[in-house]
Coordinates of C-alpha atoms and ligand atoms in Angstrom, one line a residue:
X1 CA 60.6 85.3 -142.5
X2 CA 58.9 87.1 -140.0
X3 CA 56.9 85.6 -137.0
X4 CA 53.9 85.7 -138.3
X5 CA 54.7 84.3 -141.7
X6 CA 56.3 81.2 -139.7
X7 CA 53.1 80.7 -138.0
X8 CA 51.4 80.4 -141.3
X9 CA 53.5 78.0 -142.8
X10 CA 51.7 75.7 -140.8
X11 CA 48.1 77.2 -140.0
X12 CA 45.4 79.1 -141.2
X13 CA 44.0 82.1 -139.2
X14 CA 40.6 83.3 -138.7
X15 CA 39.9 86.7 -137.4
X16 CA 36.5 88.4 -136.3
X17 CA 36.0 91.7 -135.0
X18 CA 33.2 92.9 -132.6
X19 CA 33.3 97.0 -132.2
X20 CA 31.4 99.1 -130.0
X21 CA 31.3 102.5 -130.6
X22 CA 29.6 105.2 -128.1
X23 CA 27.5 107.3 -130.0
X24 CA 27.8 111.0 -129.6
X25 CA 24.0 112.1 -128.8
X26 CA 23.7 114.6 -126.4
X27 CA 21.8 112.5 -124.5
X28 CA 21.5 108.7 -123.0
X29 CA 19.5 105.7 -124.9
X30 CA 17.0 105.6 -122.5
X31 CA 16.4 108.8 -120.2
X32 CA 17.7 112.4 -120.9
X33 CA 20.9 112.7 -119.1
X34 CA 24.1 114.1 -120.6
X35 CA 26.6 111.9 -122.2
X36 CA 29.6 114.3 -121.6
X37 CA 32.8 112.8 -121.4
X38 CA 34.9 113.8 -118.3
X39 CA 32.6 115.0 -115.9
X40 CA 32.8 114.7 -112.1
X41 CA 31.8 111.2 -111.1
X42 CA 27.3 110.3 -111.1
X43 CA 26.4 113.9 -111.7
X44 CA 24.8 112.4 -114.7
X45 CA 22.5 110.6 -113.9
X46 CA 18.4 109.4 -113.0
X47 CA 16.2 107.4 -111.9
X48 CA 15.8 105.7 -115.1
X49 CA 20.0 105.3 -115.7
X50 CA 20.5 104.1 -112.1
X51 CA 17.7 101.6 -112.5
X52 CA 15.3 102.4 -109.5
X53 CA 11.7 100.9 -109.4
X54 CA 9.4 102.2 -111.0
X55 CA 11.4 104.2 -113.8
X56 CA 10.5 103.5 -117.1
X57 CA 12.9 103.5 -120.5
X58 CA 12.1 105.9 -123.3
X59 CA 14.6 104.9 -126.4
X60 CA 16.4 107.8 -127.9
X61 CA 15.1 108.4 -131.2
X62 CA 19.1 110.2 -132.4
X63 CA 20.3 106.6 -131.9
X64 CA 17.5 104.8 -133.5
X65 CA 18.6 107.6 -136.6
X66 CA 22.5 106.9 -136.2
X67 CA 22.7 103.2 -135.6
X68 CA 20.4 103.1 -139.3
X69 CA 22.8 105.2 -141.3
X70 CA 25.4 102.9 -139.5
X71 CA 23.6 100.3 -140.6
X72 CA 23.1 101.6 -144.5
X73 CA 26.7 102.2 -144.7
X74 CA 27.7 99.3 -144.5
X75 CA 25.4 97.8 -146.7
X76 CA 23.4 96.3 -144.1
X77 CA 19.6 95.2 -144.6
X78 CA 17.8 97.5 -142.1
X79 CA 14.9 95.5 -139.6
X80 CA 11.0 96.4 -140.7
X81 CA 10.6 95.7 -137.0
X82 CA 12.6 94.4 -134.0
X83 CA 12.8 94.9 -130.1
X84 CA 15.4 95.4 -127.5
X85 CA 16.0 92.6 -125.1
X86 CA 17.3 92.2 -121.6
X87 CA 20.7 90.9 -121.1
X88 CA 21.3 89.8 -117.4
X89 CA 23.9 89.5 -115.4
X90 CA 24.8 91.1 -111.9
X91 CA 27.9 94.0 -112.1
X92 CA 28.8 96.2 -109.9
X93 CA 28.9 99.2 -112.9
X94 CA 25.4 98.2 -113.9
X95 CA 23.4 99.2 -111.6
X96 CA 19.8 97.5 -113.1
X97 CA 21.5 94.3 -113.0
X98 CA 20.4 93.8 -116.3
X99 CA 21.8 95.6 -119.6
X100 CA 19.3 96.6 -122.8
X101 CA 20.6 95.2 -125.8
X102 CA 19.2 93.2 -128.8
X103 CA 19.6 89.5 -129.0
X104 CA 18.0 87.9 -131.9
X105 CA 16.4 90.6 -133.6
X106 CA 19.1 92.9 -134.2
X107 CA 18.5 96.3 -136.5
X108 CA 20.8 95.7 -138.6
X109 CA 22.2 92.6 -140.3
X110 CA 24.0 91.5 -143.6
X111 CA 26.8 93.9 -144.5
X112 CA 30.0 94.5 -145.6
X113 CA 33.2 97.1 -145.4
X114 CA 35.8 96.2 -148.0
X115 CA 39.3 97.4 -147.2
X116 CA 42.7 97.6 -148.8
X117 CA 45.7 95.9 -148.0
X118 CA 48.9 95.3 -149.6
X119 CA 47.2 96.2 -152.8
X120 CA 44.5 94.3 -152.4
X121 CA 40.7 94.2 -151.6
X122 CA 39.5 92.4 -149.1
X123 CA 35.9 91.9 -147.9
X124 CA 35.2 91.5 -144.3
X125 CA 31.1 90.7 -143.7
X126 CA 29.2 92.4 -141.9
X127 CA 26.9 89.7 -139.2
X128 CA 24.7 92.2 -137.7
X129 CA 24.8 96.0 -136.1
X130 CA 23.1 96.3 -132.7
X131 CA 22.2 99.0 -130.4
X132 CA 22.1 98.5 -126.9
X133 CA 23.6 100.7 -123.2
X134 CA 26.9 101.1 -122.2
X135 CA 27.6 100.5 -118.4
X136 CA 29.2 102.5 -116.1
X137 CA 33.3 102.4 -115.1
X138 CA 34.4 100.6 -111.9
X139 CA 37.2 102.2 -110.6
X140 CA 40.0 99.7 -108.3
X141 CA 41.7 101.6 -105.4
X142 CA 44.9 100.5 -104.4
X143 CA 47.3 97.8 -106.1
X144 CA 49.5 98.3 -108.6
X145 CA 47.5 97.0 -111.6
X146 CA 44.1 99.2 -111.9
X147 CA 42.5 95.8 -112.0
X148 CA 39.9 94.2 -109.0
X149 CA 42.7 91.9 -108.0
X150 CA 44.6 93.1 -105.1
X151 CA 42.8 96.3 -104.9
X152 CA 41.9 97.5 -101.7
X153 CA 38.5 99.0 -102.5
X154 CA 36.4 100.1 -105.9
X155 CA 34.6 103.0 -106.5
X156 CA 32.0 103.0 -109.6
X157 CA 31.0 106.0 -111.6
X158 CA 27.3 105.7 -113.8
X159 CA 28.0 108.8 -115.8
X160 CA 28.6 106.2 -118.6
X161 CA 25.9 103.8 -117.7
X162 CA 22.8 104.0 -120.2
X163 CA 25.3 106.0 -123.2
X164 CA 23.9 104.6 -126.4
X165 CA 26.1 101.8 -127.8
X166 CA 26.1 100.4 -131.0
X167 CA 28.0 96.8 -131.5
X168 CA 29.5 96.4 -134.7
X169 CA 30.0 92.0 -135.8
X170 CA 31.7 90.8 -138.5
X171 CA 31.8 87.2 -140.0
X172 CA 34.8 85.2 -139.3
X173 CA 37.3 86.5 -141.9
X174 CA 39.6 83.5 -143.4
X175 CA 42.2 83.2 -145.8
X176 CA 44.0 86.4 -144.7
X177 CA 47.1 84.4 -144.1
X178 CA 50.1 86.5 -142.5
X179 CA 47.9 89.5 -143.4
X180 CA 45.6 88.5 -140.8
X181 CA 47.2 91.9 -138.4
X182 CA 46.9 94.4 -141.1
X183 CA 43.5 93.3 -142.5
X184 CA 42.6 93.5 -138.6
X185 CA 44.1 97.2 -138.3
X186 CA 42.7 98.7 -141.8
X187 CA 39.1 96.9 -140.8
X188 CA 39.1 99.3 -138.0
X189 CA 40.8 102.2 -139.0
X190 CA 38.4 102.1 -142.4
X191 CA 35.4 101.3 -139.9
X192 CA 36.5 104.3 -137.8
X193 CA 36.7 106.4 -140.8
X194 CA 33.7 105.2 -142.0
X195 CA 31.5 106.3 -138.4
X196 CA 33.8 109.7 -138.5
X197 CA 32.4 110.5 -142.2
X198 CA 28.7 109.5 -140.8
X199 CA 29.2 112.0 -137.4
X200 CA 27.7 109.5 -135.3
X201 CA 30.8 108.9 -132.7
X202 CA 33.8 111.3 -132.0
X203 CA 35.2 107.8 -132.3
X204 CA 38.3 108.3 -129.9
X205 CA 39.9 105.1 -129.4
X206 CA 41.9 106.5 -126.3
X207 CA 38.6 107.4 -124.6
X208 CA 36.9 104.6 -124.8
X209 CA 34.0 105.9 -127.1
X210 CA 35.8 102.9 -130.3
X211 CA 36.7 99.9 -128.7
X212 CA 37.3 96.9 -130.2
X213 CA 36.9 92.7 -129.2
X214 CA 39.8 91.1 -131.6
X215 CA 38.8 86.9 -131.9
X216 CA 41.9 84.9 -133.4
X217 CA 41.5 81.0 -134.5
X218 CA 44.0 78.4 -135.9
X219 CA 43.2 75.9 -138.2
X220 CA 45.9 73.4 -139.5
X221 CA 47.2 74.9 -142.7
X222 CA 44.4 73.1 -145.7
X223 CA 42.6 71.5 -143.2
X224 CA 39.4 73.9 -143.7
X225 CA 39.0 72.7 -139.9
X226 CA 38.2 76.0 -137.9
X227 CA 40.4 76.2 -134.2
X228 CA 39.1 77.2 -131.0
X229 CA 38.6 81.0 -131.1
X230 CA 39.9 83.5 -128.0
X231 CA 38.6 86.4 -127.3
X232 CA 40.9 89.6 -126.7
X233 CA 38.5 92.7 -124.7
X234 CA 38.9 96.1 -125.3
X235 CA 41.9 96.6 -127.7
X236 CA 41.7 100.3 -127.6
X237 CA 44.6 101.4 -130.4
X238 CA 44.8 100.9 -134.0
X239 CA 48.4 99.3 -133.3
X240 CA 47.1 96.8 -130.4
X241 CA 44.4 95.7 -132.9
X242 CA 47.4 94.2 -135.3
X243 CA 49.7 94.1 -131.9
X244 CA 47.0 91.8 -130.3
X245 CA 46.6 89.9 -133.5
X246 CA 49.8 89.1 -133.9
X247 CA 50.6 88.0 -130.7
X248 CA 47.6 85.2 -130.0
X249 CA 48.7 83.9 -133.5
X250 CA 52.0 83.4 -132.0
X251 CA 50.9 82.3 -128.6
X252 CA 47.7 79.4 -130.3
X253 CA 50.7 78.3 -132.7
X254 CA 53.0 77.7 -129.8
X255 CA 49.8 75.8 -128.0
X256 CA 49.2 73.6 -131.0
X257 CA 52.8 72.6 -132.0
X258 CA 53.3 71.5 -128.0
X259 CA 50.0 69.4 -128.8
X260 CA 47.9 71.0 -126.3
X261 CA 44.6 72.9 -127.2
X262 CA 43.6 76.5 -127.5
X263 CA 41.0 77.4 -124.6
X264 CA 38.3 79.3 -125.7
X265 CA 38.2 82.5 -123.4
X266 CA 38.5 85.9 -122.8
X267 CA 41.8 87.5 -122.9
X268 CA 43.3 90.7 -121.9
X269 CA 45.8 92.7 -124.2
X270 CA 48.3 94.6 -122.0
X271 CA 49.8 97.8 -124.0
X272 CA 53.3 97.7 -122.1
X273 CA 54.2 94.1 -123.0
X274 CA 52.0 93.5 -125.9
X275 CA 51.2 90.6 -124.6
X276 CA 47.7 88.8 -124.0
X277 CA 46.3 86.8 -120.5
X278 CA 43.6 85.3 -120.0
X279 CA 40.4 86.4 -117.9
X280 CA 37.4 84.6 -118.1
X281 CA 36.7 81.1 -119.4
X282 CA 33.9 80.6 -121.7
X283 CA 33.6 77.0 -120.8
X284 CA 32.4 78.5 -117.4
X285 CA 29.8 80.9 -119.9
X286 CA 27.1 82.9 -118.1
X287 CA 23.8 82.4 -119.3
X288 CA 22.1 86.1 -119.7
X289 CA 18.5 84.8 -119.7
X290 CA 17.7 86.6 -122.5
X291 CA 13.9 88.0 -123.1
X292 CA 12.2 90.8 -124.8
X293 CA 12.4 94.3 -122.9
X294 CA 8.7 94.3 -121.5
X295 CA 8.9 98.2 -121.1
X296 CA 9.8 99.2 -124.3
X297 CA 7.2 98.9 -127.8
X298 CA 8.8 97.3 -130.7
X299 CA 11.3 99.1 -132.8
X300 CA 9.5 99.2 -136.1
X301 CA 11.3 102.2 -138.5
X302 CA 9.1 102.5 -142.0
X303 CA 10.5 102.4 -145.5
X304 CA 9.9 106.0 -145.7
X305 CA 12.2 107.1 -142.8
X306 CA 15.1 104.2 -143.6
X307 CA 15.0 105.9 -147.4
X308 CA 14.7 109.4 -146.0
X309 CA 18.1 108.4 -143.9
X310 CA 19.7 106.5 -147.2
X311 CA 19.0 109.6 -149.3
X312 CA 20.9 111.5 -146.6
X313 CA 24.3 109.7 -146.2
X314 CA 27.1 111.8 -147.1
X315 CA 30.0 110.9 -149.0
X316 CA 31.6 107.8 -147.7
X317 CA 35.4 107.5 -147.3
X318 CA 35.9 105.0 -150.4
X319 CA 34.1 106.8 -152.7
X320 CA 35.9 109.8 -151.5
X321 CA 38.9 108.0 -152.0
X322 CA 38.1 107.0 -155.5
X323 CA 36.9 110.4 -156.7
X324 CA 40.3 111.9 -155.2
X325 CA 42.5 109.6 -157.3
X326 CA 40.4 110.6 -160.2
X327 CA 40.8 114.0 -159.5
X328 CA 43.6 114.0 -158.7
X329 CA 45.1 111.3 -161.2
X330 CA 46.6 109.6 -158.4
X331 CA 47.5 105.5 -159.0
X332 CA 46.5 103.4 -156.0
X333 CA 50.2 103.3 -155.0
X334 CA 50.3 107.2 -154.9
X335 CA 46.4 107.4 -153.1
X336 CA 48.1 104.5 -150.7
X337 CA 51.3 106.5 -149.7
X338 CA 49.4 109.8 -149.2
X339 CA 47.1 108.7 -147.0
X340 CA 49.5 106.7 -144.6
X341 CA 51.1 110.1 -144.7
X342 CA 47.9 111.9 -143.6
X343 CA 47.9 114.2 -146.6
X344 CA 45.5 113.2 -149.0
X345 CA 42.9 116.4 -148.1
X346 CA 45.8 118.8 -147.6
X347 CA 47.2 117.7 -151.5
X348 CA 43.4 117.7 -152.8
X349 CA 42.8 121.5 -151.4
X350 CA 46.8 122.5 -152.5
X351 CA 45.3 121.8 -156.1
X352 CA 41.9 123.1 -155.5
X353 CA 43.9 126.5 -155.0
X354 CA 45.2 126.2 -158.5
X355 CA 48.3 123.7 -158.1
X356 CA 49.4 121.5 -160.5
X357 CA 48.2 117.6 -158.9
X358 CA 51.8 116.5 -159.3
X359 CA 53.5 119.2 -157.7
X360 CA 50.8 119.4 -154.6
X361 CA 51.7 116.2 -154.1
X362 CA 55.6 116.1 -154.1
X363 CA 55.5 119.0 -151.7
X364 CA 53.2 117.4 -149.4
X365 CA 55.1 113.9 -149.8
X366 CA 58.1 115.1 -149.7
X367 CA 59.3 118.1 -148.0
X368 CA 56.5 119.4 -146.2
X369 CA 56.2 115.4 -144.9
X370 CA 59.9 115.6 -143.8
X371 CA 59.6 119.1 -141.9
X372 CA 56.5 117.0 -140.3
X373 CA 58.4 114.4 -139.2
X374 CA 61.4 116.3 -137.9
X375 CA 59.0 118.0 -135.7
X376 CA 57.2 115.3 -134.5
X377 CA 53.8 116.8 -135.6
X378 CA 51.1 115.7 -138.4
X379 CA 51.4 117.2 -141.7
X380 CA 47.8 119.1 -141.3
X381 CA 49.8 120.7 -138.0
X382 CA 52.6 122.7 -139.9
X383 CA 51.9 126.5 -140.0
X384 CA 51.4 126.7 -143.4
X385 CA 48.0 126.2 -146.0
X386 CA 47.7 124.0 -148.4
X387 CA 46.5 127.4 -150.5
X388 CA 50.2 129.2 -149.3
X389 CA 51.7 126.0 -150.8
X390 CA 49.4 126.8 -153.9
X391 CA 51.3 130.1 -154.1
X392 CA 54.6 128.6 -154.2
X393 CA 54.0 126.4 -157.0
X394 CA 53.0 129.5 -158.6
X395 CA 55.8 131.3 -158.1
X396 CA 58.2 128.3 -159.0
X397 CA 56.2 128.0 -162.0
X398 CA 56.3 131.6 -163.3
X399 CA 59.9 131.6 -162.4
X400 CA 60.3 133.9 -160.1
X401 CA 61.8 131.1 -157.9
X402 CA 63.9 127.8 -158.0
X403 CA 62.9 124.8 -156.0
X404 CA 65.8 125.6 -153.9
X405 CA 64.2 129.6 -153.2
X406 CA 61.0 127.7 -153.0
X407 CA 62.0 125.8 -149.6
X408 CA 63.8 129.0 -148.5
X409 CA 60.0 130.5 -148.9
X410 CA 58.1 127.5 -147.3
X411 CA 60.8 127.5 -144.9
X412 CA 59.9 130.8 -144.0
X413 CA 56.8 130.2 -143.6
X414 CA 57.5 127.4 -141.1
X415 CA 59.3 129.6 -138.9
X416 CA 56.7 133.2 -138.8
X417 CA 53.6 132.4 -140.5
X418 CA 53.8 135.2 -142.5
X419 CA 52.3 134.9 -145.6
X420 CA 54.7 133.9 -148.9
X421 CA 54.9 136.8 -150.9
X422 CA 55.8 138.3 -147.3
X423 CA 58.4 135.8 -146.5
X424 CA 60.1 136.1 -150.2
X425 CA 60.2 140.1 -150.0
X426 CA 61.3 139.8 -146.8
X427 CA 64.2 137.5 -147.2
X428 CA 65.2 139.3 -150.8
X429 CA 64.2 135.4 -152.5
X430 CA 64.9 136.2 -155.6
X431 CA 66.2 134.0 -158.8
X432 CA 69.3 136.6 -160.4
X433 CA 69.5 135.3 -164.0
X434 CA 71.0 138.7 -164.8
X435 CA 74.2 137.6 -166.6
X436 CA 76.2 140.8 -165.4
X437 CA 75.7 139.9 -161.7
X438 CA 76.8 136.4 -161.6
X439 CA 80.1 137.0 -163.8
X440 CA 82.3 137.9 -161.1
X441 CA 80.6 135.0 -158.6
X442 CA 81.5 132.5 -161.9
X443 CA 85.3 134.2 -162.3
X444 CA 86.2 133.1 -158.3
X445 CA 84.6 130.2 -158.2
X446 CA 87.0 129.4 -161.3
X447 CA 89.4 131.2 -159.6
X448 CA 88.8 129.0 -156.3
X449 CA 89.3 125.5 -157.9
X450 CA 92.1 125.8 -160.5
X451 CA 92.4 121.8 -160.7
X452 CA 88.4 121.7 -161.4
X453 CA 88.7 124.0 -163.6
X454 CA 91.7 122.4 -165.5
X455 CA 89.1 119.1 -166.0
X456 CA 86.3 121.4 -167.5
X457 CA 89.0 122.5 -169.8
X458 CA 90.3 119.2 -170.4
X459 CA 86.6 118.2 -171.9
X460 CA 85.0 116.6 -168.4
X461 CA 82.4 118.6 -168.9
X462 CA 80.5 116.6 -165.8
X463 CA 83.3 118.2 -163.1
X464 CA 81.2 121.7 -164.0
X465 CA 78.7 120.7 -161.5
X466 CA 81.2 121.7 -158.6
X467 CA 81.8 125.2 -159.9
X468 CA 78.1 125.8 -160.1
X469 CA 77.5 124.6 -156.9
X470 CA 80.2 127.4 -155.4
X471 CA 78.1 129.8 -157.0
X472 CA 75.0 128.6 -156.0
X473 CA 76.3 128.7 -152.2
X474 CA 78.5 131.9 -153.0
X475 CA 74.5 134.1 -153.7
X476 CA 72.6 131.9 -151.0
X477 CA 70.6 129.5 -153.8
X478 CA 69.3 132.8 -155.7
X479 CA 71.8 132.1 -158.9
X480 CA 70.2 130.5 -161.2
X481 CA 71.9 127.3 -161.8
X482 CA 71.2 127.1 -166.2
X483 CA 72.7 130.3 -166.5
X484 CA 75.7 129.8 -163.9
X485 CA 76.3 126.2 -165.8
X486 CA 76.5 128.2 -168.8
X487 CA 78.7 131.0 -168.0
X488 CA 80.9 128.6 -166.8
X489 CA 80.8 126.3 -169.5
X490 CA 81.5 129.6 -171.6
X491 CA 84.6 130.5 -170.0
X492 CA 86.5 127.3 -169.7
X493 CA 85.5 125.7 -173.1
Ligands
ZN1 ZN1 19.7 109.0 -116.7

């Protein structure tokens, strides 16, 4: 029994997931200066992004467009008319003081994403989709965390401050049980995938532009009696999503059995350890003063545009999915397997090229996956096409090659990116099935292994195998191995 399942013997959790994603516009959400990441520290920014009197917002009509199409796929109704609201708080990397968001009238609300895992679907709702400004980064100089504690001094950048920002909410999702990490992981790697598909975000967790909020709850097991929720900021890989999971269902269970109670709070995931602590206590909770944004007009998109941007959405991953496996004539075990290999495009365009499905996808699942992993790169790294493994089927198929001269070829491949008919020309990969030729390699093979030979004889016709296999080594895999196993067979019986 793993952890986890332990911890659900006795209680139920509920997870809930809030996202922010950075959109990719060129520009900010409410002036017109670049969002490029990596820049030297406030060369981008204004008036307007620094929040000096007198500068007014104008709201980025890109992000009004993306945070829609986020919106419509993931089934969300889209708002006939809402406005942005003023969240405030005092920050040292936000320099108005006060951040734009929306509060009660987000754009978009009522969703869903369904995912897969363990063979199974599972709905997480959608509460709402809201667009607001990211702040800038505060920088600690000086002690050995990166965090304000113990620092000597902070520096703040506002490059980021006023990047557009949507917030992705889901419902509390319950009745995951020990499943509660991986529906947490494939909820954002399918969400991710999702906002890839839509080009709205480079989505790069390790940047910063996907981050995620991970919430965890116990509830005695049956009780249908929600916990206290906390609150882990910022998980920022697709592991620490399950990682962080995992560990506050741990850390609540060990709370509860001692007969203490779970604080509601923010916590902080720490990559190194895996561990959680907390930050701020939401007993202690700010209140932003919410109210409308007095300098900006209502957000009010028409039917015509939100149906204009519906009409536009491009394939979305699951139906991509789904018309693959037809395609393809994957089962859901098979679609499964290649994409946690990374290879579902590279096996669709292998048998776009003219391979057989089943082949396109042995090579990619197995071999080609190996030489992958040996190397320590993704499958759509190795130095060869899906349409150069295309040829090798072929040539497997027409017989000019065996599946061990096959590898020899792909192999080849690996190593000088030359082209496959190159590589087999090159290397002399050629099948000899000429009778003549592979007598004399079949006489001292025989000739090698008397006792072998004396079983063959003796009616274990099974012990053959070993002579082939001399042969098969003795002309470098280009034998091939029916007719060896028949020559052989010929002369001792
Ligand atoms: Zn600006």
């Amino acid at each position: 029994m793993t952890a986890v399942e332990e911890v659900t013997g006795r209680y139920d959790p509920v997870i809930g997931l809030e996202t922010h994603v950075e959109l990719g516009t060129a520009s900010k959400m409410f002036c017109g200066c670049s969002t490029t990441f990596g820049a030297e520290p406030n060369t981008q920014t204004c008036p307007v992004c620094l929040g000096l009197p007198g500068s007014l917002p104008v709201a980025n009509v890109m992000a009004i467009e993306s945070t829609i199409r986020i919106g419509l796929a993931l089934h969300c109704d889209i708002a006939s008319w809402c406005r942005f609201a003023r969240k405030n708080y005092f920050y040292p990397d936000m320099p108005k003081d006060f951040q734009i968001s929306q509060y009660d009238e987000p754009l978009c609300t009522d969703g869903h994403l369904d995912v897969q895992v363990d063979g199974k679907t599972v709905r997480v709702e959608i509460e709402r989709v809201h667009l607001e400004e990211d702040t800038g980064k505060s920088l600690h100089v000086g002690g050995a965390t990166g965090r304000i504690h113990g620092a000597d001094h902070s520096l703040v950048d506002y490059n980021r401050a006023g990047i557009p920002l949507v917030e992705i909410v889901t419902r509390p999702v319950p009745g995951t049980g020990a499943l509660a990490p991986d529906v947490g992981r494939a909820y954002v790697t399918e969400l991710r995938e999702l906002l890839r598909t839509l080009g709205v975000s480079d989505v790069r967790m390790e940047q910063g532009s996907l981050r995620c909020d991970v919430n965890v709850s116990l509830s005695p097991a049956g009780s249908g009696v929600w916990g206290t929720r906390s609150e882990t900021k910022n998980v920022n890989s697709l592991r620490s999503v399950e990682r962080a999971i995992r560990f506050e269902m741990g850390r609540q269970a060990a709370v509860l059995d001692s007969g203490g109670r779970v604080v509601q709070e923010t916590r902080h995931f720490h990559e190194d350890t895996g561990v959680t602590t907390p930050g701020r206590s939401k007993e202690e909770a700010t209140d932003y003063r919410y109210f409308p944004e007095p300098d900006l007009v209502p957000l009010a998109p028409d039917a015509g545009w939100v149906q204009r941007l519906r009409a536009g959405l491009p394939e979305l991953p699951a139906a991509r999915r789904a018309r693959l496996a037809a395609e393809l004539g994957a089962s859901d075990f098979e679609m499964d397997s290649m994409a946690n290999a990374g290879v579902v495009d590279l096996v669709a365009e292998t048998a776009a090229a003219g391979a057989p499905a089943a082949e396109a996808r042995n090579w990619w699942l197995g071999y080609l996956s190996q030489k992958a992993n040996a190397a320590g790169v993704e499958a759509a790294e190795l130095a060869i096409t899906p349409a150069q493994v295309a040829r090798v089927v072929a040539l497997v198929a027409d017989g000019t090659l065996s599946t061990g001269l096959a590898r020899q070829a792909v192999e080849g491949v690996l190593e000088t990116g030359a082209d496959v008919d190159a590589v087999v020309a090159e290397r002399g990969l050629v099948r000899v099935s000429d009778v003549d030729a592979l007598s004399a390699a079949v006489d001292e093979a025989i000739a090698a292994q008397p006792d072998v030979a004396e079983k063959v004889r003796g009616g274990k016709v099974a012990a053959a195998g070993a002579l082939v296999g001399a042969v098969m080594k003795a002309t470098r895999g280009q034998a091939d191995a029916e007719v060896v196993r028949g020559l052989v067979l010929s002369r001792l019986t």
